[in-house]
Amino acid sequence: MVKPGKIYGIGVGPGDPELLTIKARRILKEVPLLLVPRSRRDKDSLALSIVEEFLREDLERVDLLLPMTRDRDELKKHWERAARQVLEKLQEGKDGAFITLGDPATYSTFPYLQRHLWELDREVEVEMIPGVSAINDMASRVGCPLAEGEESLVITTPPKTPGDLEEILDRFENLVIMKAGRSTGEITSLLESKGLEGRAFFASRIGFADGFYTRDLSELKDKTFDYLSTFIIKFGLHKG
Amino acid sequence: MVKPGKIYGIGVGPGDPELLTIKARRILKEVPLLLVPRSRRDKDSLALSIVEEFLREDLERVDLLLPMTRDRDELKKHWERAARQVLEKLQEGKDGAFITLGDPATYSTFPYLQRHLWELDREVEVEMIPGVSAINDMASRVGCPLAEGEESLVITTPPKTPGDLEEILDRFENLVIMKAGRSTGEITSLLESKGLEGRAFFASRIGFADGFYTRDLSELKDKTFDYLSTFIIKFGLHKG
């Protein structure tokens, strides 16, 4: 029996291929197998578009169909199938790289794959390669630090209620709201009601050619934004 | 008069030179001027040790003496002097790179330099190059996600009181405590009193040759650790 291959969970950064790490690029050049998560068969993978230029010509590519759904049973079924697909390839002795936007430890799907793989075979060797997260890229692009000195930082998906947002505001200096595409209206209203609209930065599709960045939240009115949208809100300025 | 140079604030990643981005390496190869923050004249710069292998041979290096002190006047004096040193070089028409561990937007000193530079000359062109933060590297090394799905994450310096830690614990799923080297005893006691010692990961000098990683907090007893120490605490497991 051949020794099973190892799986890498590679953070490919926020969008610009130059923001890959040297290590991620080296491993992507070396592995014979690329594992590409896709939400729909007919939709291009953003992660794949970032790394395409670095790949081996004789690379074997396996698409993993992982639809976005809140139906837990449906989701579990897809993850189990993806894990079986991956394990089969690793058992041929090939090392594989699973590519994920940003950083594999920060709101990535790689930990799900790892858990489902380990349910099938606890001996599978796994290595995560950290990447630049979209929020670090956004902070650099808009020239606004995420946290300084003794400050604290909360990173969250859109708060469920206005009260949740107020609690954070009372206690912490900096807030990042990720995956905010569908909540821009509510978040903007909340910030306006607190007089904090001037403390916020907004970005959508950070690092991609059609990326959008603004400090003027009135620009968000009556527009719809991609799921990959982020607010950075600096309460520290408010308190200081 | 020559056109003044531009300053880059470059995140050099957590320690492993392979975790630099391709962009950071390119710029470090191109710039004629390197700006190296140092806490003491006789102490080697960690950031410099990471990038040394990538630098131009004819590079001009300027050390900026920025001692760690809580004396605000003292600190201000040093930053103002550093900003004047940098501006003088940029006015010769040279582009310069200021190197900082991890990511320039995450607890870095680069924003201080930027502010002091802009106080001297608001026209200085500044570009930040994001980097992999030590916490992303730590999460990958210990194989533990920072946040998943709808979870939230708090990043903070050591909480001032046990009450502060309890508040975070009640409200959020994941906590990262940075710069925890001098507070390992207090944090460990607090986690033990909450029965959470099994939910924590600890690392010191992440990414360096003498890096230390553990899930067993009893290993921290009676030891002293570097300033660059971090806890990741997964409350989500506790609640779920």
Short mmCIF file of C-alpha atoms in Angstrom, two decimals:
data_model
loop_
_atom_site.label_atom_id
_atom_site.label_comp_id
_atom_site.label_asym_id
_atom_site.label_seq_id
_atom_site.Cartn_x
_atom_site.Cartn_y
_atom_site.Cartn_z
CA MET A 1 0.00 0.00 0.00
CA VAL A 2 1.28 3.47 -0.84
CA LYS A 3 1.75 6.02 1.92
CA PRO A 4 -1.25 8.38 1.80
CA GLY A 5 -0.57 11.96 0.74
CA LYS A 6 -0.74 14.99 2.93
CA ILE A 7 -3.30 17.77 2.63
CA TYR A 8 -2.43 21.45 2.81
CA GLY A 9 -5.05 24.06 3.67
CA ILE A 10 -3.62 27.08 1.87
CA GLY A 11 -4.72 30.66 2.44
CA VAL A 12 -4.29 32.34 -0.94
CA GLY A 13 -4.76 35.86 0.39
CA PRO A 14 -7.45 38.42 -0.35
CA GLY A 15 -7.33 38.67 -4.16
CA ASP A 16 -4.09 40.12 -5.51
CA PRO A 17 -1.84 37.18 -6.56
CA GLU A 18 1.15 39.16 -5.22
CA LEU A 19 -0.34 38.86 -1.72
CA LEU A 20 0.23 35.11 -1.66
CA THR A 21 3.06 34.13 0.65
CA ILE A 22 6.26 32.72 -0.80
CA LYS A 23 5.47 29.47 1.02
CA ALA A 24 1.97 29.18 -0.45
CA ARG A 25 3.34 29.74 -3.94
CA ARG A 26 6.08 27.14 -3.45
CA ILE A 27 3.64 24.48 -2.26
CA LEU A 28 1.17 25.28 -5.06
CA LYS A 29 3.99 24.77 -7.57
CA GLU A 30 4.93 21.43 -5.98
CA VAL A 31 1.67 19.59 -5.29
CA PRO A 32 0.26 17.31 -7.99
CA LEU A 33 -3.31 17.73 -6.75
CA LEU A 34 -5.44 20.85 -6.31
CA LEU A 35 -8.72 20.76 -4.38
CA VAL A 36 -11.05 23.58 -5.39
CA PRO A 37 -14.18 24.31 -3.38
CA ARG A 38 -17.05 25.60 -5.52
CA SER A 39 -20.44 26.87 -4.46
CA ARG A 40 -21.93 26.08 -7.88
CA ARG A 41 -20.64 24.01 -10.80
CA ASP A 42 -21.10 26.87 -13.24
CA LYS A 43 -19.50 29.54 -11.06
CA ASP A 44 -15.79 30.36 -11.26
CA SER A 45 -13.75 29.93 -8.10
CA LEU A 46 -12.25 33.20 -6.84
CA ALA A 47 -9.49 31.31 -5.02
CA LEU A 48 -8.59 29.49 -8.25
CA SER A 49 -8.44 32.75 -10.22
CA ILE A 50 -5.81 34.01 -7.75
CA VAL A 51 -3.45 31.02 -7.99
CA GLU A 52 -3.91 30.00 -11.64
CA GLU A 53 -0.64 31.53 -12.79
CA PHE A 54 1.41 29.52 -10.26
CA LEU A 55 0.15 25.99 -10.94
CA ARG A 56 1.91 22.97 -12.47
CA GLU A 57 0.92 22.22 -16.02
CA ASP A 58 0.22 18.55 -15.27
CA LEU A 59 -1.81 19.36 -12.18
CA GLU A 60 -4.81 17.21 -11.35
CA ARG A 61 -7.75 19.37 -10.29
CA VAL A 62 -10.66 18.09 -8.23
CA ASP A 63 -13.70 20.33 -7.84
CA LEU A 64 -15.54 19.96 -4.55
CA LEU A 65 -19.17 21.02 -4.81
CA LEU A 66 -20.06 22.78 -1.56
CA PRO A 67 -23.24 24.83 -2.04
CA MET A 68 -24.00 27.69 0.33
CA THR A 69 -27.02 26.53 2.29
CA ARG A 70 -28.36 26.84 5.82
CA ASP A 71 -29.83 23.33 5.61
CA ARG A 72 -27.48 21.45 7.95
CA ASP A 73 -28.30 17.97 6.64
CA GLU A 74 -27.77 19.07 3.07
CA LEU A 75 -24.47 20.73 4.02
CA LYS A 76 -23.27 17.68 5.95
CA LYS A 77 -24.01 15.45 2.96
CA HIS A 78 -21.92 17.65 0.67
CA TRP A 79 -19.00 17.86 3.12
CA GLU A 80 -18.99 14.10 3.60
CA ARG A 81 -18.90 13.55 -0.13
CA ALA A 82 -16.11 16.11 -0.54
CA ALA A 83 -14.10 14.43 2.23
CA ARG A 84 -14.49 11.03 0.53
CA GLN A 85 -13.39 12.52 -2.83
CA VAL A 86 -10.30 14.03 -1.18
CA LEU A 87 -9.40 10.93 0.83
CA GLU A 88 -9.58 8.75 -2.27
CA LYS A 89 -7.03 10.96 -4.03
CA LEU A 90 -4.74 11.19 -0.99
CA GLN A 91 -4.78 7.38 -0.75
CA GLU A 92 -3.24 7.25 -4.22
CA GLY A 93 -0.20 8.76 -2.50
CA LYS A 94 -0.65 12.28 -3.82
CA ASP A 95 -0.23 15.43 -1.75
CA GLY A 96 -3.06 17.89 -2.27
CA ALA A 97 -3.67 21.59 -1.69
CA PHE A 98 -7.11 22.92 -0.72
CA ILE A 99 -7.24 26.62 -1.61
CA THR A 100 -9.19 29.11 0.42
CA LEU A 101 -9.52 32.92 0.21
CA GLY A 102 -7.64 34.93 2.82
CA ASP A 103 -6.44 32.88 5.79
CA PRO A 104 -7.47 29.25 6.45
CA ALA A 105 -8.09 29.91 10.17
CA THR A 106 -10.30 32.98 9.69
CA TYR A 107 -13.87 32.22 8.56
CA SER A 108 -12.60 29.66 6.06
CA THR A 109 -14.23 26.35 5.19
CA PHE A 110 -10.99 24.39 5.53
CA PRO A 111 -11.62 23.37 9.18
CA TYR A 112 -14.88 21.69 8.05
CA LEU A 113 -13.02 19.62 5.49
CA GLN A 114 -10.38 18.71 8.07
CA ARG A 115 -13.02 17.49 10.56
CA HIS A 116 -14.83 15.41 7.94
CA LEU A 117 -11.55 13.94 6.69
CA TRP A 118 -10.53 12.99 10.23
CA GLU A 119 -13.91 11.34 10.75
CA LEU A 120 -13.04 9.04 7.86
CA ASP A 121 -9.36 8.60 8.80
CA ARG A 122 -7.76 10.19 11.86
CA GLU A 123 -4.27 9.54 10.42
CA VAL A 124 -4.54 11.96 7.50
CA GLU A 125 -1.70 14.46 7.73
CA VAL A 126 -2.87 18.08 7.61
CA GLU A 127 -0.91 21.33 7.40
CA MET A 128 -2.40 24.80 7.31
CA ILE A 129 -0.51 27.62 5.54
CA PRO A 130 -1.57 31.01 6.89
CA GLY A 131 -2.50 33.80 4.52
CA VAL A 132 -3.18 37.52 4.49
CA SER A 133 -6.77 38.03 5.54
CA ALA A 134 -9.07 40.39 3.61
CA ILE A 135 -9.43 42.60 6.68
CA ASN A 136 -5.66 43.15 6.89
CA ASP A 137 -5.64 44.03 3.19
CA MET A 138 -8.57 46.40 3.59
CA ALA A 139 -6.92 48.15 6.56
CA SER A 140 -3.77 48.70 4.49
CA ARG A 141 -5.70 49.95 1.47
CA VAL A 142 -7.76 52.48 3.41
CA GLY A 143 -4.76 53.36 5.59
CA CYS A 144 -6.54 52.66 8.86
CA PRO A 145 -5.05 50.48 11.63
CA LEU A 146 -7.25 47.68 13.00
CA ALA A 147 -5.86 48.05 16.54
CA GLU A 148 -3.00 49.91 18.20
CA GLY A 149 -1.28 49.86 21.58
CA GLU A 150 -3.62 48.56 24.27
CA GLU A 151 -6.77 48.70 22.14
CA SER A 152 -8.99 45.72 21.51
CA LEU A 153 -10.67 44.58 18.33
CA VAL A 154 -13.89 42.64 17.74
CA ILE A 155 -14.34 40.72 14.51
CA THR A 156 -17.85 39.50 13.88
CA THR A 157 -20.50 38.71 11.29
CA PRO A 158 -23.40 41.22 11.22
CA PRO A 159 -24.80 41.72 14.76
CA LYS A 160 -28.30 40.28 15.12
CA THR A 161 -29.82 43.25 16.97
CA PRO A 162 -29.04 46.97 17.52
CA GLY A 163 -28.41 46.06 21.17
CA ASP A 164 -25.60 43.69 20.17
CA LEU A 165 -23.87 46.50 18.29
CA GLU A 166 -24.31 48.92 21.20
CA GLU A 167 -22.79 46.46 23.65
CA ILE A 168 -19.69 46.14 21.49
CA LEU A 169 -19.50 49.91 21.11
CA ASP A 170 -19.48 50.44 24.89
CA ARG A 171 -16.73 47.97 25.59
CA PHE A 172 -14.24 47.86 22.69
CA GLU A 173 -12.32 50.36 20.55
CA ASN A 174 -12.47 48.74 17.11
CA LEU A 175 -15.01 46.63 15.25
CA VAL A 176 -14.82 44.71 12.00
CA ILE A 177 -18.06 43.36 10.52
CA MET A 178 -17.40 40.70 7.88
CA LYS A 179 -19.82 39.11 5.37
CA ALA A 180 -21.84 42.33 5.62
CA GLY A 181 -23.10 42.45 2.01
CA ARG A 182 -26.73 41.83 2.85
CA SER A 183 -26.76 44.06 5.96
CA THR A 184 -25.31 47.33 4.69
CA GLY A 185 -28.63 49.18 5.12
CA GLU A 186 -29.18 48.11 8.74
CA ILE A 187 -25.59 48.70 9.77
CA THR A 188 -25.50 52.15 8.15
CA SER A 189 -28.77 53.16 9.90
CA LEU A 190 -27.42 51.98 13.24
CA LEU A 191 -24.16 53.89 12.82
CA GLU A 192 -26.06 57.01 11.79
CA SER A 193 -28.36 56.77 14.82
CA LYS A 194 -25.22 56.73 16.99
CA GLY A 195 -23.53 59.55 15.11
CA LEU A 196 -20.76 57.14 14.14
CA GLU A 197 -21.12 57.22 10.36
CA GLY A 198 -17.91 59.25 10.10
CA ARG A 199 -15.97 56.53 11.99
CA ALA A 200 -16.58 53.79 9.45
CA PHE A 201 -14.84 52.42 6.39
CA PHE A 202 -16.63 50.11 3.95
CA ALA A 203 -15.22 47.80 1.31
CA SER A 204 -16.64 45.20 -1.02
CA ARG A 205 -14.70 42.55 -2.97
CA ILE A 206 -11.43 43.72 -1.40
CA GLY A 207 -8.42 43.04 -3.59
CA PHE A 208 -10.36 42.14 -6.74
CA ALA A 209 -10.44 44.24 -9.92
CA ASP A 210 -13.99 45.41 -9.15
CA GLY A 211 -13.21 46.16 -5.48
CA PHE A 212 -15.12 49.10 -3.96
CA TYR A 213 -13.89 51.23 -1.01
CA THR A 214 -15.44 54.23 0.70
CA ARG A 215 -15.48 56.30 3.87
CA ASP A 216 -18.78 57.92 2.86
CA LEU A 217 -21.59 55.59 3.88
CA SER A 218 -24.17 57.62 1.93
CA GLU A 219 -22.61 55.98 -1.15
CA LEU A 220 -24.05 52.65 -0.01
CA LYS A 221 -27.68 53.79 -0.26
CA ASP A 222 -29.89 51.85 -2.69
CA LYS A 223 -27.01 49.66 -3.83
CA THR A 224 -26.61 45.92 -3.42
CA PHE A 225 -23.27 44.41 -2.47
CA ASP A 226 -21.50 41.10 -2.69
CA TYR A 227 -21.38 38.78 0.33
CA LEU A 228 -17.64 39.62 0.57
CA SER A 229 -18.20 43.05 2.12
CA THR A 230 -16.65 44.49 5.25
CA PHE A 231 -17.01 47.41 7.63
CA ILE A 232 -14.17 48.69 9.84
CA ILE A 233 -15.49 50.94 12.61
CA LYS A 234 -13.11 52.91 14.82
CA PHE A 235 -14.81 53.57 18.16
CA GLY A 236 -11.45 54.48 19.65
CA LEU A 237 -11.51 57.80 17.80
CA HIS A 238 -14.97 58.36 19.27
CA LYS A 239 -13.87 57.73 22.84
CA GLY A 240 -10.42 59.35 22.67
CA MET B 1 13.95 70.10 -6.16
CA VAL B 2 13.69 66.31 -6.45
CA LYS B 3 10.34 64.61 -6.02
CA PRO B 4 10.23 63.18 -2.48
CA GLY B 5 10.27 59.39 -2.17
CA LYS B 6 7.38 57.25 -1.03
CA ILE B 7 7.31 55.27 2.19
CA TYR B 8 6.07 51.68 2.41
CA GLY B 9 4.92 50.17 5.71
CA ILE B 10 5.68 46.52 5.10
CA GLY B 11 4.35 43.66 7.18
CA VAL B 12 7.12 41.03 7.09
CA GLY B 13 4.98 38.28 8.60
CA PRO B 14 5.42 36.41 11.87
CA GLY B 15 8.97 35.06 11.62
CA ASP B 16 9.47 32.51 8.85
CA PRO B 17 10.93 34.36 5.81
CA GLU B 18 8.74 32.13 3.58
CA LEU B 19 5.68 33.79 5.10
CA LEU B 20 6.51 37.11 3.50
CA THR B 21 4.17 37.95 0.64
CA ILE B 22 5.51 38.01 -2.90
CA LYS B 23 4.71 41.74 -2.97
CA ALA B 24 6.64 42.49 0.21
CA ARG B 25 9.66 40.64 -1.12
CA ARG B 26 9.50 42.47 -4.45
CA ILE B 27 9.37 45.90 -2.81
CA LEU B 28 12.16 45.02 -0.37
CA LYS B 29 14.33 44.05 -3.35
CA GLU B 30 13.53 47.33 -5.12
CA VAL B 31 13.77 50.06 -2.48
CA PRO B 32 17.14 51.78 -1.93
CA LEU B 33 16.31 52.65 1.69
CA LEU B 34 15.35 50.44 4.64
CA LEU B 35 13.95 51.91 7.85
CA VAL B 36 14.49 49.62 10.82
CA PRO B 37 12.78 50.30 14.14
CA ARG B 38 14.88 49.26 17.13
CA SER B 39 13.96 49.26 20.79
CA ARG B 40 17.64 49.40 21.80
CA ARG B 41 20.80 50.16 19.86
CA ASP B 42 22.46 46.93 20.96
CA LYS B 43 19.47 44.68 20.29
CA ASP B 44 18.99 42.90 16.96
CA SER B 45 15.80 43.69 15.07
CA LEU B 46 13.56 40.63 14.61
CA ALA B 47 11.95 42.17 11.54
CA LEU B 48 15.39 42.72 10.00
CA SER B 49 16.43 39.11 10.66
CA ILE B 50 13.39 37.97 8.64
CA VAL B 51 14.09 40.05 5.53
CA GLU B 52 17.90 40.11 5.48
CA GLU B 53 18.18 37.52 2.72
CA PHE B 54 16.01 39.56 0.32
CA LEU B 55 17.73 42.95 0.49
CA ARG B 56 19.74 44.85 -2.12
CA GLU B 57 23.48 44.83 -1.59
CA ASP B 58 23.79 48.59 -1.93
CA LEU B 59 20.88 49.23 0.43
CA GLU B 60 21.04 52.22 2.74
CA ARG B 61 19.84 51.28 6.20
CA VAL B 62 18.58 53.79 8.75
CA ASP B 63 18.02 52.62 12.31
CA LEU B 64 15.20 54.36 14.15
CA LEU B 65 15.65 54.22 17.91
CA LEU B 66 12.20 53.74 19.44
CA PRO B 67 12.54 52.52 23.03
CA MET B 68 9.61 50.75 24.71
CA THR B 69 8.44 53.14 27.36
CA ARG B 70 5.14 54.21 28.91
CA ASP B 71 6.45 57.75 29.31
CA ARG B 72 4.38 59.55 26.66
CA ASP B 73 6.63 62.61 26.39
CA GLU B 74 9.70 60.45 26.01
CA LEU B 75 7.95 58.34 23.36
CA LYS B 76 6.74 61.40 21.46
CA LYS B 77 10.27 62.82 21.41
CA HIS B 78 11.63 59.60 19.89
CA TRP B 79 8.86 59.35 17.28
CA GLU B 80 9.35 62.96 16.24
CA ARG B 81 13.05 62.40 15.80
CA ALA B 82 12.43 59.20 13.82
CA ALA B 83 9.94 61.00 11.56
CA ARG B 84 12.50 63.77 10.89
CA GLN B 85 15.17 61.15 10.08
CA VAL B 86 12.82 59.44 7.63
CA LEU B 87 11.58 62.63 6.00
CA GLU B 88 15.12 63.83 5.40
CA LYS B 89 15.90 60.64 3.47
CA LEU B 90 12.65 60.69 1.49
CA GLN B 91 13.40 64.29 0.49
CA GLU B 92 16.56 63.03 -1.22
CA GLY B 93 14.12 61.34 -3.63
CA LYS B 94 14.55 57.81 -2.27
CA ASP B 95 11.69 55.38 -1.67
CA GLY B 96 11.93 53.69 1.73
CA ALA B 97 10.50 50.60 3.39
CA PHE B 98 9.68 50.54 7.11
CA ILE B 99 9.59 46.90 8.24
CA THR B 100 7.27 45.68 10.93
CA LEU B 101 6.54 42.19 12.32
CA GLY B 102 3.28 40.57 11.22
CA ASP B 103 0.81 42.99 9.65
CA PRO B 104 1.26 46.81 9.65
CA ALA B 105 -2.40 47.41 10.63
CA THR B 106 -2.44 45.01 13.60
CA TYR B 107 -0.69 46.31 16.74
CA SER B 108 2.18 47.64 14.66
CA THR B 109 4.09 50.86 15.22
CA PHE B 110 3.83 51.93 11.59
CA PRO B 111 0.69 54.09 12.10
CA TYR B 112 2.64 56.15 14.69
CA LEU B 113 5.36 56.86 12.18
CA GLN B 114 2.78 57.74 9.54
CA ARG B 115 1.07 60.25 11.86
CA HIS B 116 4.33 61.91 12.84
CA LEU B 117 5.48 62.07 9.22
CA TRP B 118 2.21 63.68 8.17
CA GLU B 119 2.56 66.22 10.97
CA LEU B 120 5.80 67.29 9.32
CA ASP B 121 4.55 67.03 5.74
CA ARG B 122 1.01 66.01 4.81
CA GLU B 123 2.09 65.32 1.21
CA VAL B 124 4.30 62.31 1.98
CA GLU B 125 3.05 59.34 -0.01
CA VAL B 126 2.41 56.26 2.13
CA GLU B 127 1.52 52.69 1.17
CA MET B 128 0.92 49.85 3.59
CA ILE B 129 1.64 46.27 2.47
CA PRO B 130 -0.39 43.80 4.53
CA GLY B 131 1.29 40.78 6.08
CA VAL B 132 0.45 37.51 7.78
CA SER B 133 -0.23 38.26 11.43
CA ALA B 134 1.31 36.11 14.19
CA ILE B 135 -2.14 35.03 15.32
CA ASN B 136 -2.98 33.63 11.88
CA ASP B 137 0.32 31.76 11.91
CA MET B 138 -0.30 30.44 15.42
CA ALA B 139 -3.80 29.22 14.49
CA SER B 140 -2.37 27.33 11.51
CA ARG B 141 0.44 25.82 13.57
CA VAL B 142 -1.79 24.55 16.35
CA GLY B 143 -4.50 23.59 13.84
CA CYS B 144 -7.21 25.62 15.52
CA PRO B 145 -9.49 28.03 13.64
CA LEU B 146 -9.79 31.57 15.02
CA ALA B 147 -13.45 31.87 13.99
CA GLU B 148 -15.90 29.89 11.87
CA GLY B 149 -19.35 30.45 10.37
CA GLU B 150 -21.30 33.03 12.39
CA GLU B 151 -18.88 33.10 15.33
CA SER B 152 -17.22 36.24 16.59
CA LEU B 153 -13.67 36.83 17.71
CA VAL B 154 -12.18 39.28 20.20
CA ILE B 155 -8.53 40.27 19.91
CA THR B 156 -7.15 42.11 22.89
CA THR B 157 -4.13 42.80 25.06
CA PRO B 158 -4.34 41.19 28.55
CA PRO B 159 -7.69 42.10 30.22
CA LYS B 160 -7.20 44.43 33.18
CA THR B 161 -9.55 42.59 35.58
CA PRO B 162 -11.12 39.12 35.92
CA GLY B 163 -14.47 40.85 35.25
CA ASP B 164 -13.25 42.01 31.84
CA LEU B 165 -12.40 38.44 30.87
CA GLU B 166 -15.76 37.15 32.14
CA GLU B 167 -17.66 39.72 30.11
CA ILE B 168 -15.91 38.60 26.93
CA LEU B 169 -16.55 34.98 27.82
CA ASP B 170 -20.30 35.56 28.14
CA ARG B 171 -20.70 37.33 24.84
CA PHE B 172 -18.21 35.96 22.27
CA GLU B 173 -17.05 32.56 21.03
CA ASN B 174 -13.33 33.11 20.53
CA LEU B 175 -10.68 35.18 22.26
CA VAL B 176 -7.09 35.99 21.36
CA ILE B 177 -4.91 37.65 24.00
CA MET B 178 -1.78 39.18 22.47
CA LYS B 179 1.34 40.56 24.21
CA ALA B 180 0.54 38.18 27.07
CA GLY B 181 4.11 37.36 28.11
CA ARG B 182 3.95 39.12 31.47
CA SER B 183 0.41 37.96 32.28
CA THR B 184 0.58 34.19 31.76
CA GLY B 185 0.10 33.45 35.48
CA GLU B 186 -3.00 35.62 35.91
CA ILE B 187 -4.61 34.43 32.68
CA THR B 188 -3.96 30.77 33.49
CA SER B 189 -5.47 31.17 36.99
CA LEU B 190 -8.54 32.86 35.55
CA LEU B 191 -9.06 30.15 32.95
CA GLU B 192 -8.63 27.46 35.60
CA SER B 193 -11.15 29.13 37.89
CA LYS B 194 -13.64 28.98 34.99
CA GLY B 195 -12.80 25.40 34.08
CA LEU B 196 -11.59 26.63 30.69
CA GLU B 197 -7.94 25.58 30.86
CA GLY B 198 -8.65 22.82 28.32
CA ARG B 199 -10.00 25.36 25.81
CA ALA B 200 -6.78 27.33 25.48
CA PHE B 201 -3.71 27.29 23.28
CA PHE B 202 -0.55 29.18 24.20
CA ALA B 203 2.38 30.21 22.05
CA SER B 204 5.47 32.31 22.56
CA ARG B 205 7.77 33.68 19.84
CA ILE B 206 5.55 32.24 17.12
CA GLY B 207 7.43 31.47 13.93
CA PHE B 208 10.93 31.90 15.37
CA ALA B 209 13.44 29.09 15.86
CA ASP B 210 12.85 29.12 19.62
CA GLY B 211 9.05 29.26 19.31
CA PHE B 212 7.08 27.47 22.05
CA TYR B 213 3.55 26.04 21.63
CA THR B 214 1.33 24.16 24.05
CA ARG B 215 -2.25 23.17 24.85
CA ASP B 216 -1.26 22.22 28.40
CA LEU B 217 -1.28 25.39 30.49
CA SER B 218 0.39 23.60 33.43
CA GLU B 219 3.58 23.84 31.32
CA LEU B 220 3.52 27.62 31.81
CA LYS B 221 3.93 27.43 35.60
CA ASP B 222 7.03 29.08 37.04
CA LYS B 223 8.32 30.05 33.60
CA THR B 224 8.85 33.52 32.18
CA PHE B 225 7.91 34.34 28.61
CA ASP B 226 8.76 36.86 25.96
CA TYR B 227 6.46 39.85 25.35
CA LEU B 228 5.53 38.17 22.01
CA SER B 229 3.24 35.58 23.60
CA THR B 230 -0.34 34.75 22.69
CA PHE B 231 -3.33 32.82 24.00
CA ILE B 232 -6.14 31.53 21.76
CA ILE B 233 -9.20 30.58 23.82
CA LYS B 234 -12.14 28.78 22.20
CA PHE B 235 -15.27 29.56 24.20
CA GLY B 236 -17.39 28.27 21.31
CA LEU B 237 -16.49 24.69 22.26
CA HIS B 238 -17.60 25.52 25.80
CA LYS B 239 -21.00 26.82 24.72
CA GLY B 240 -21.67 24.38 21.90
#
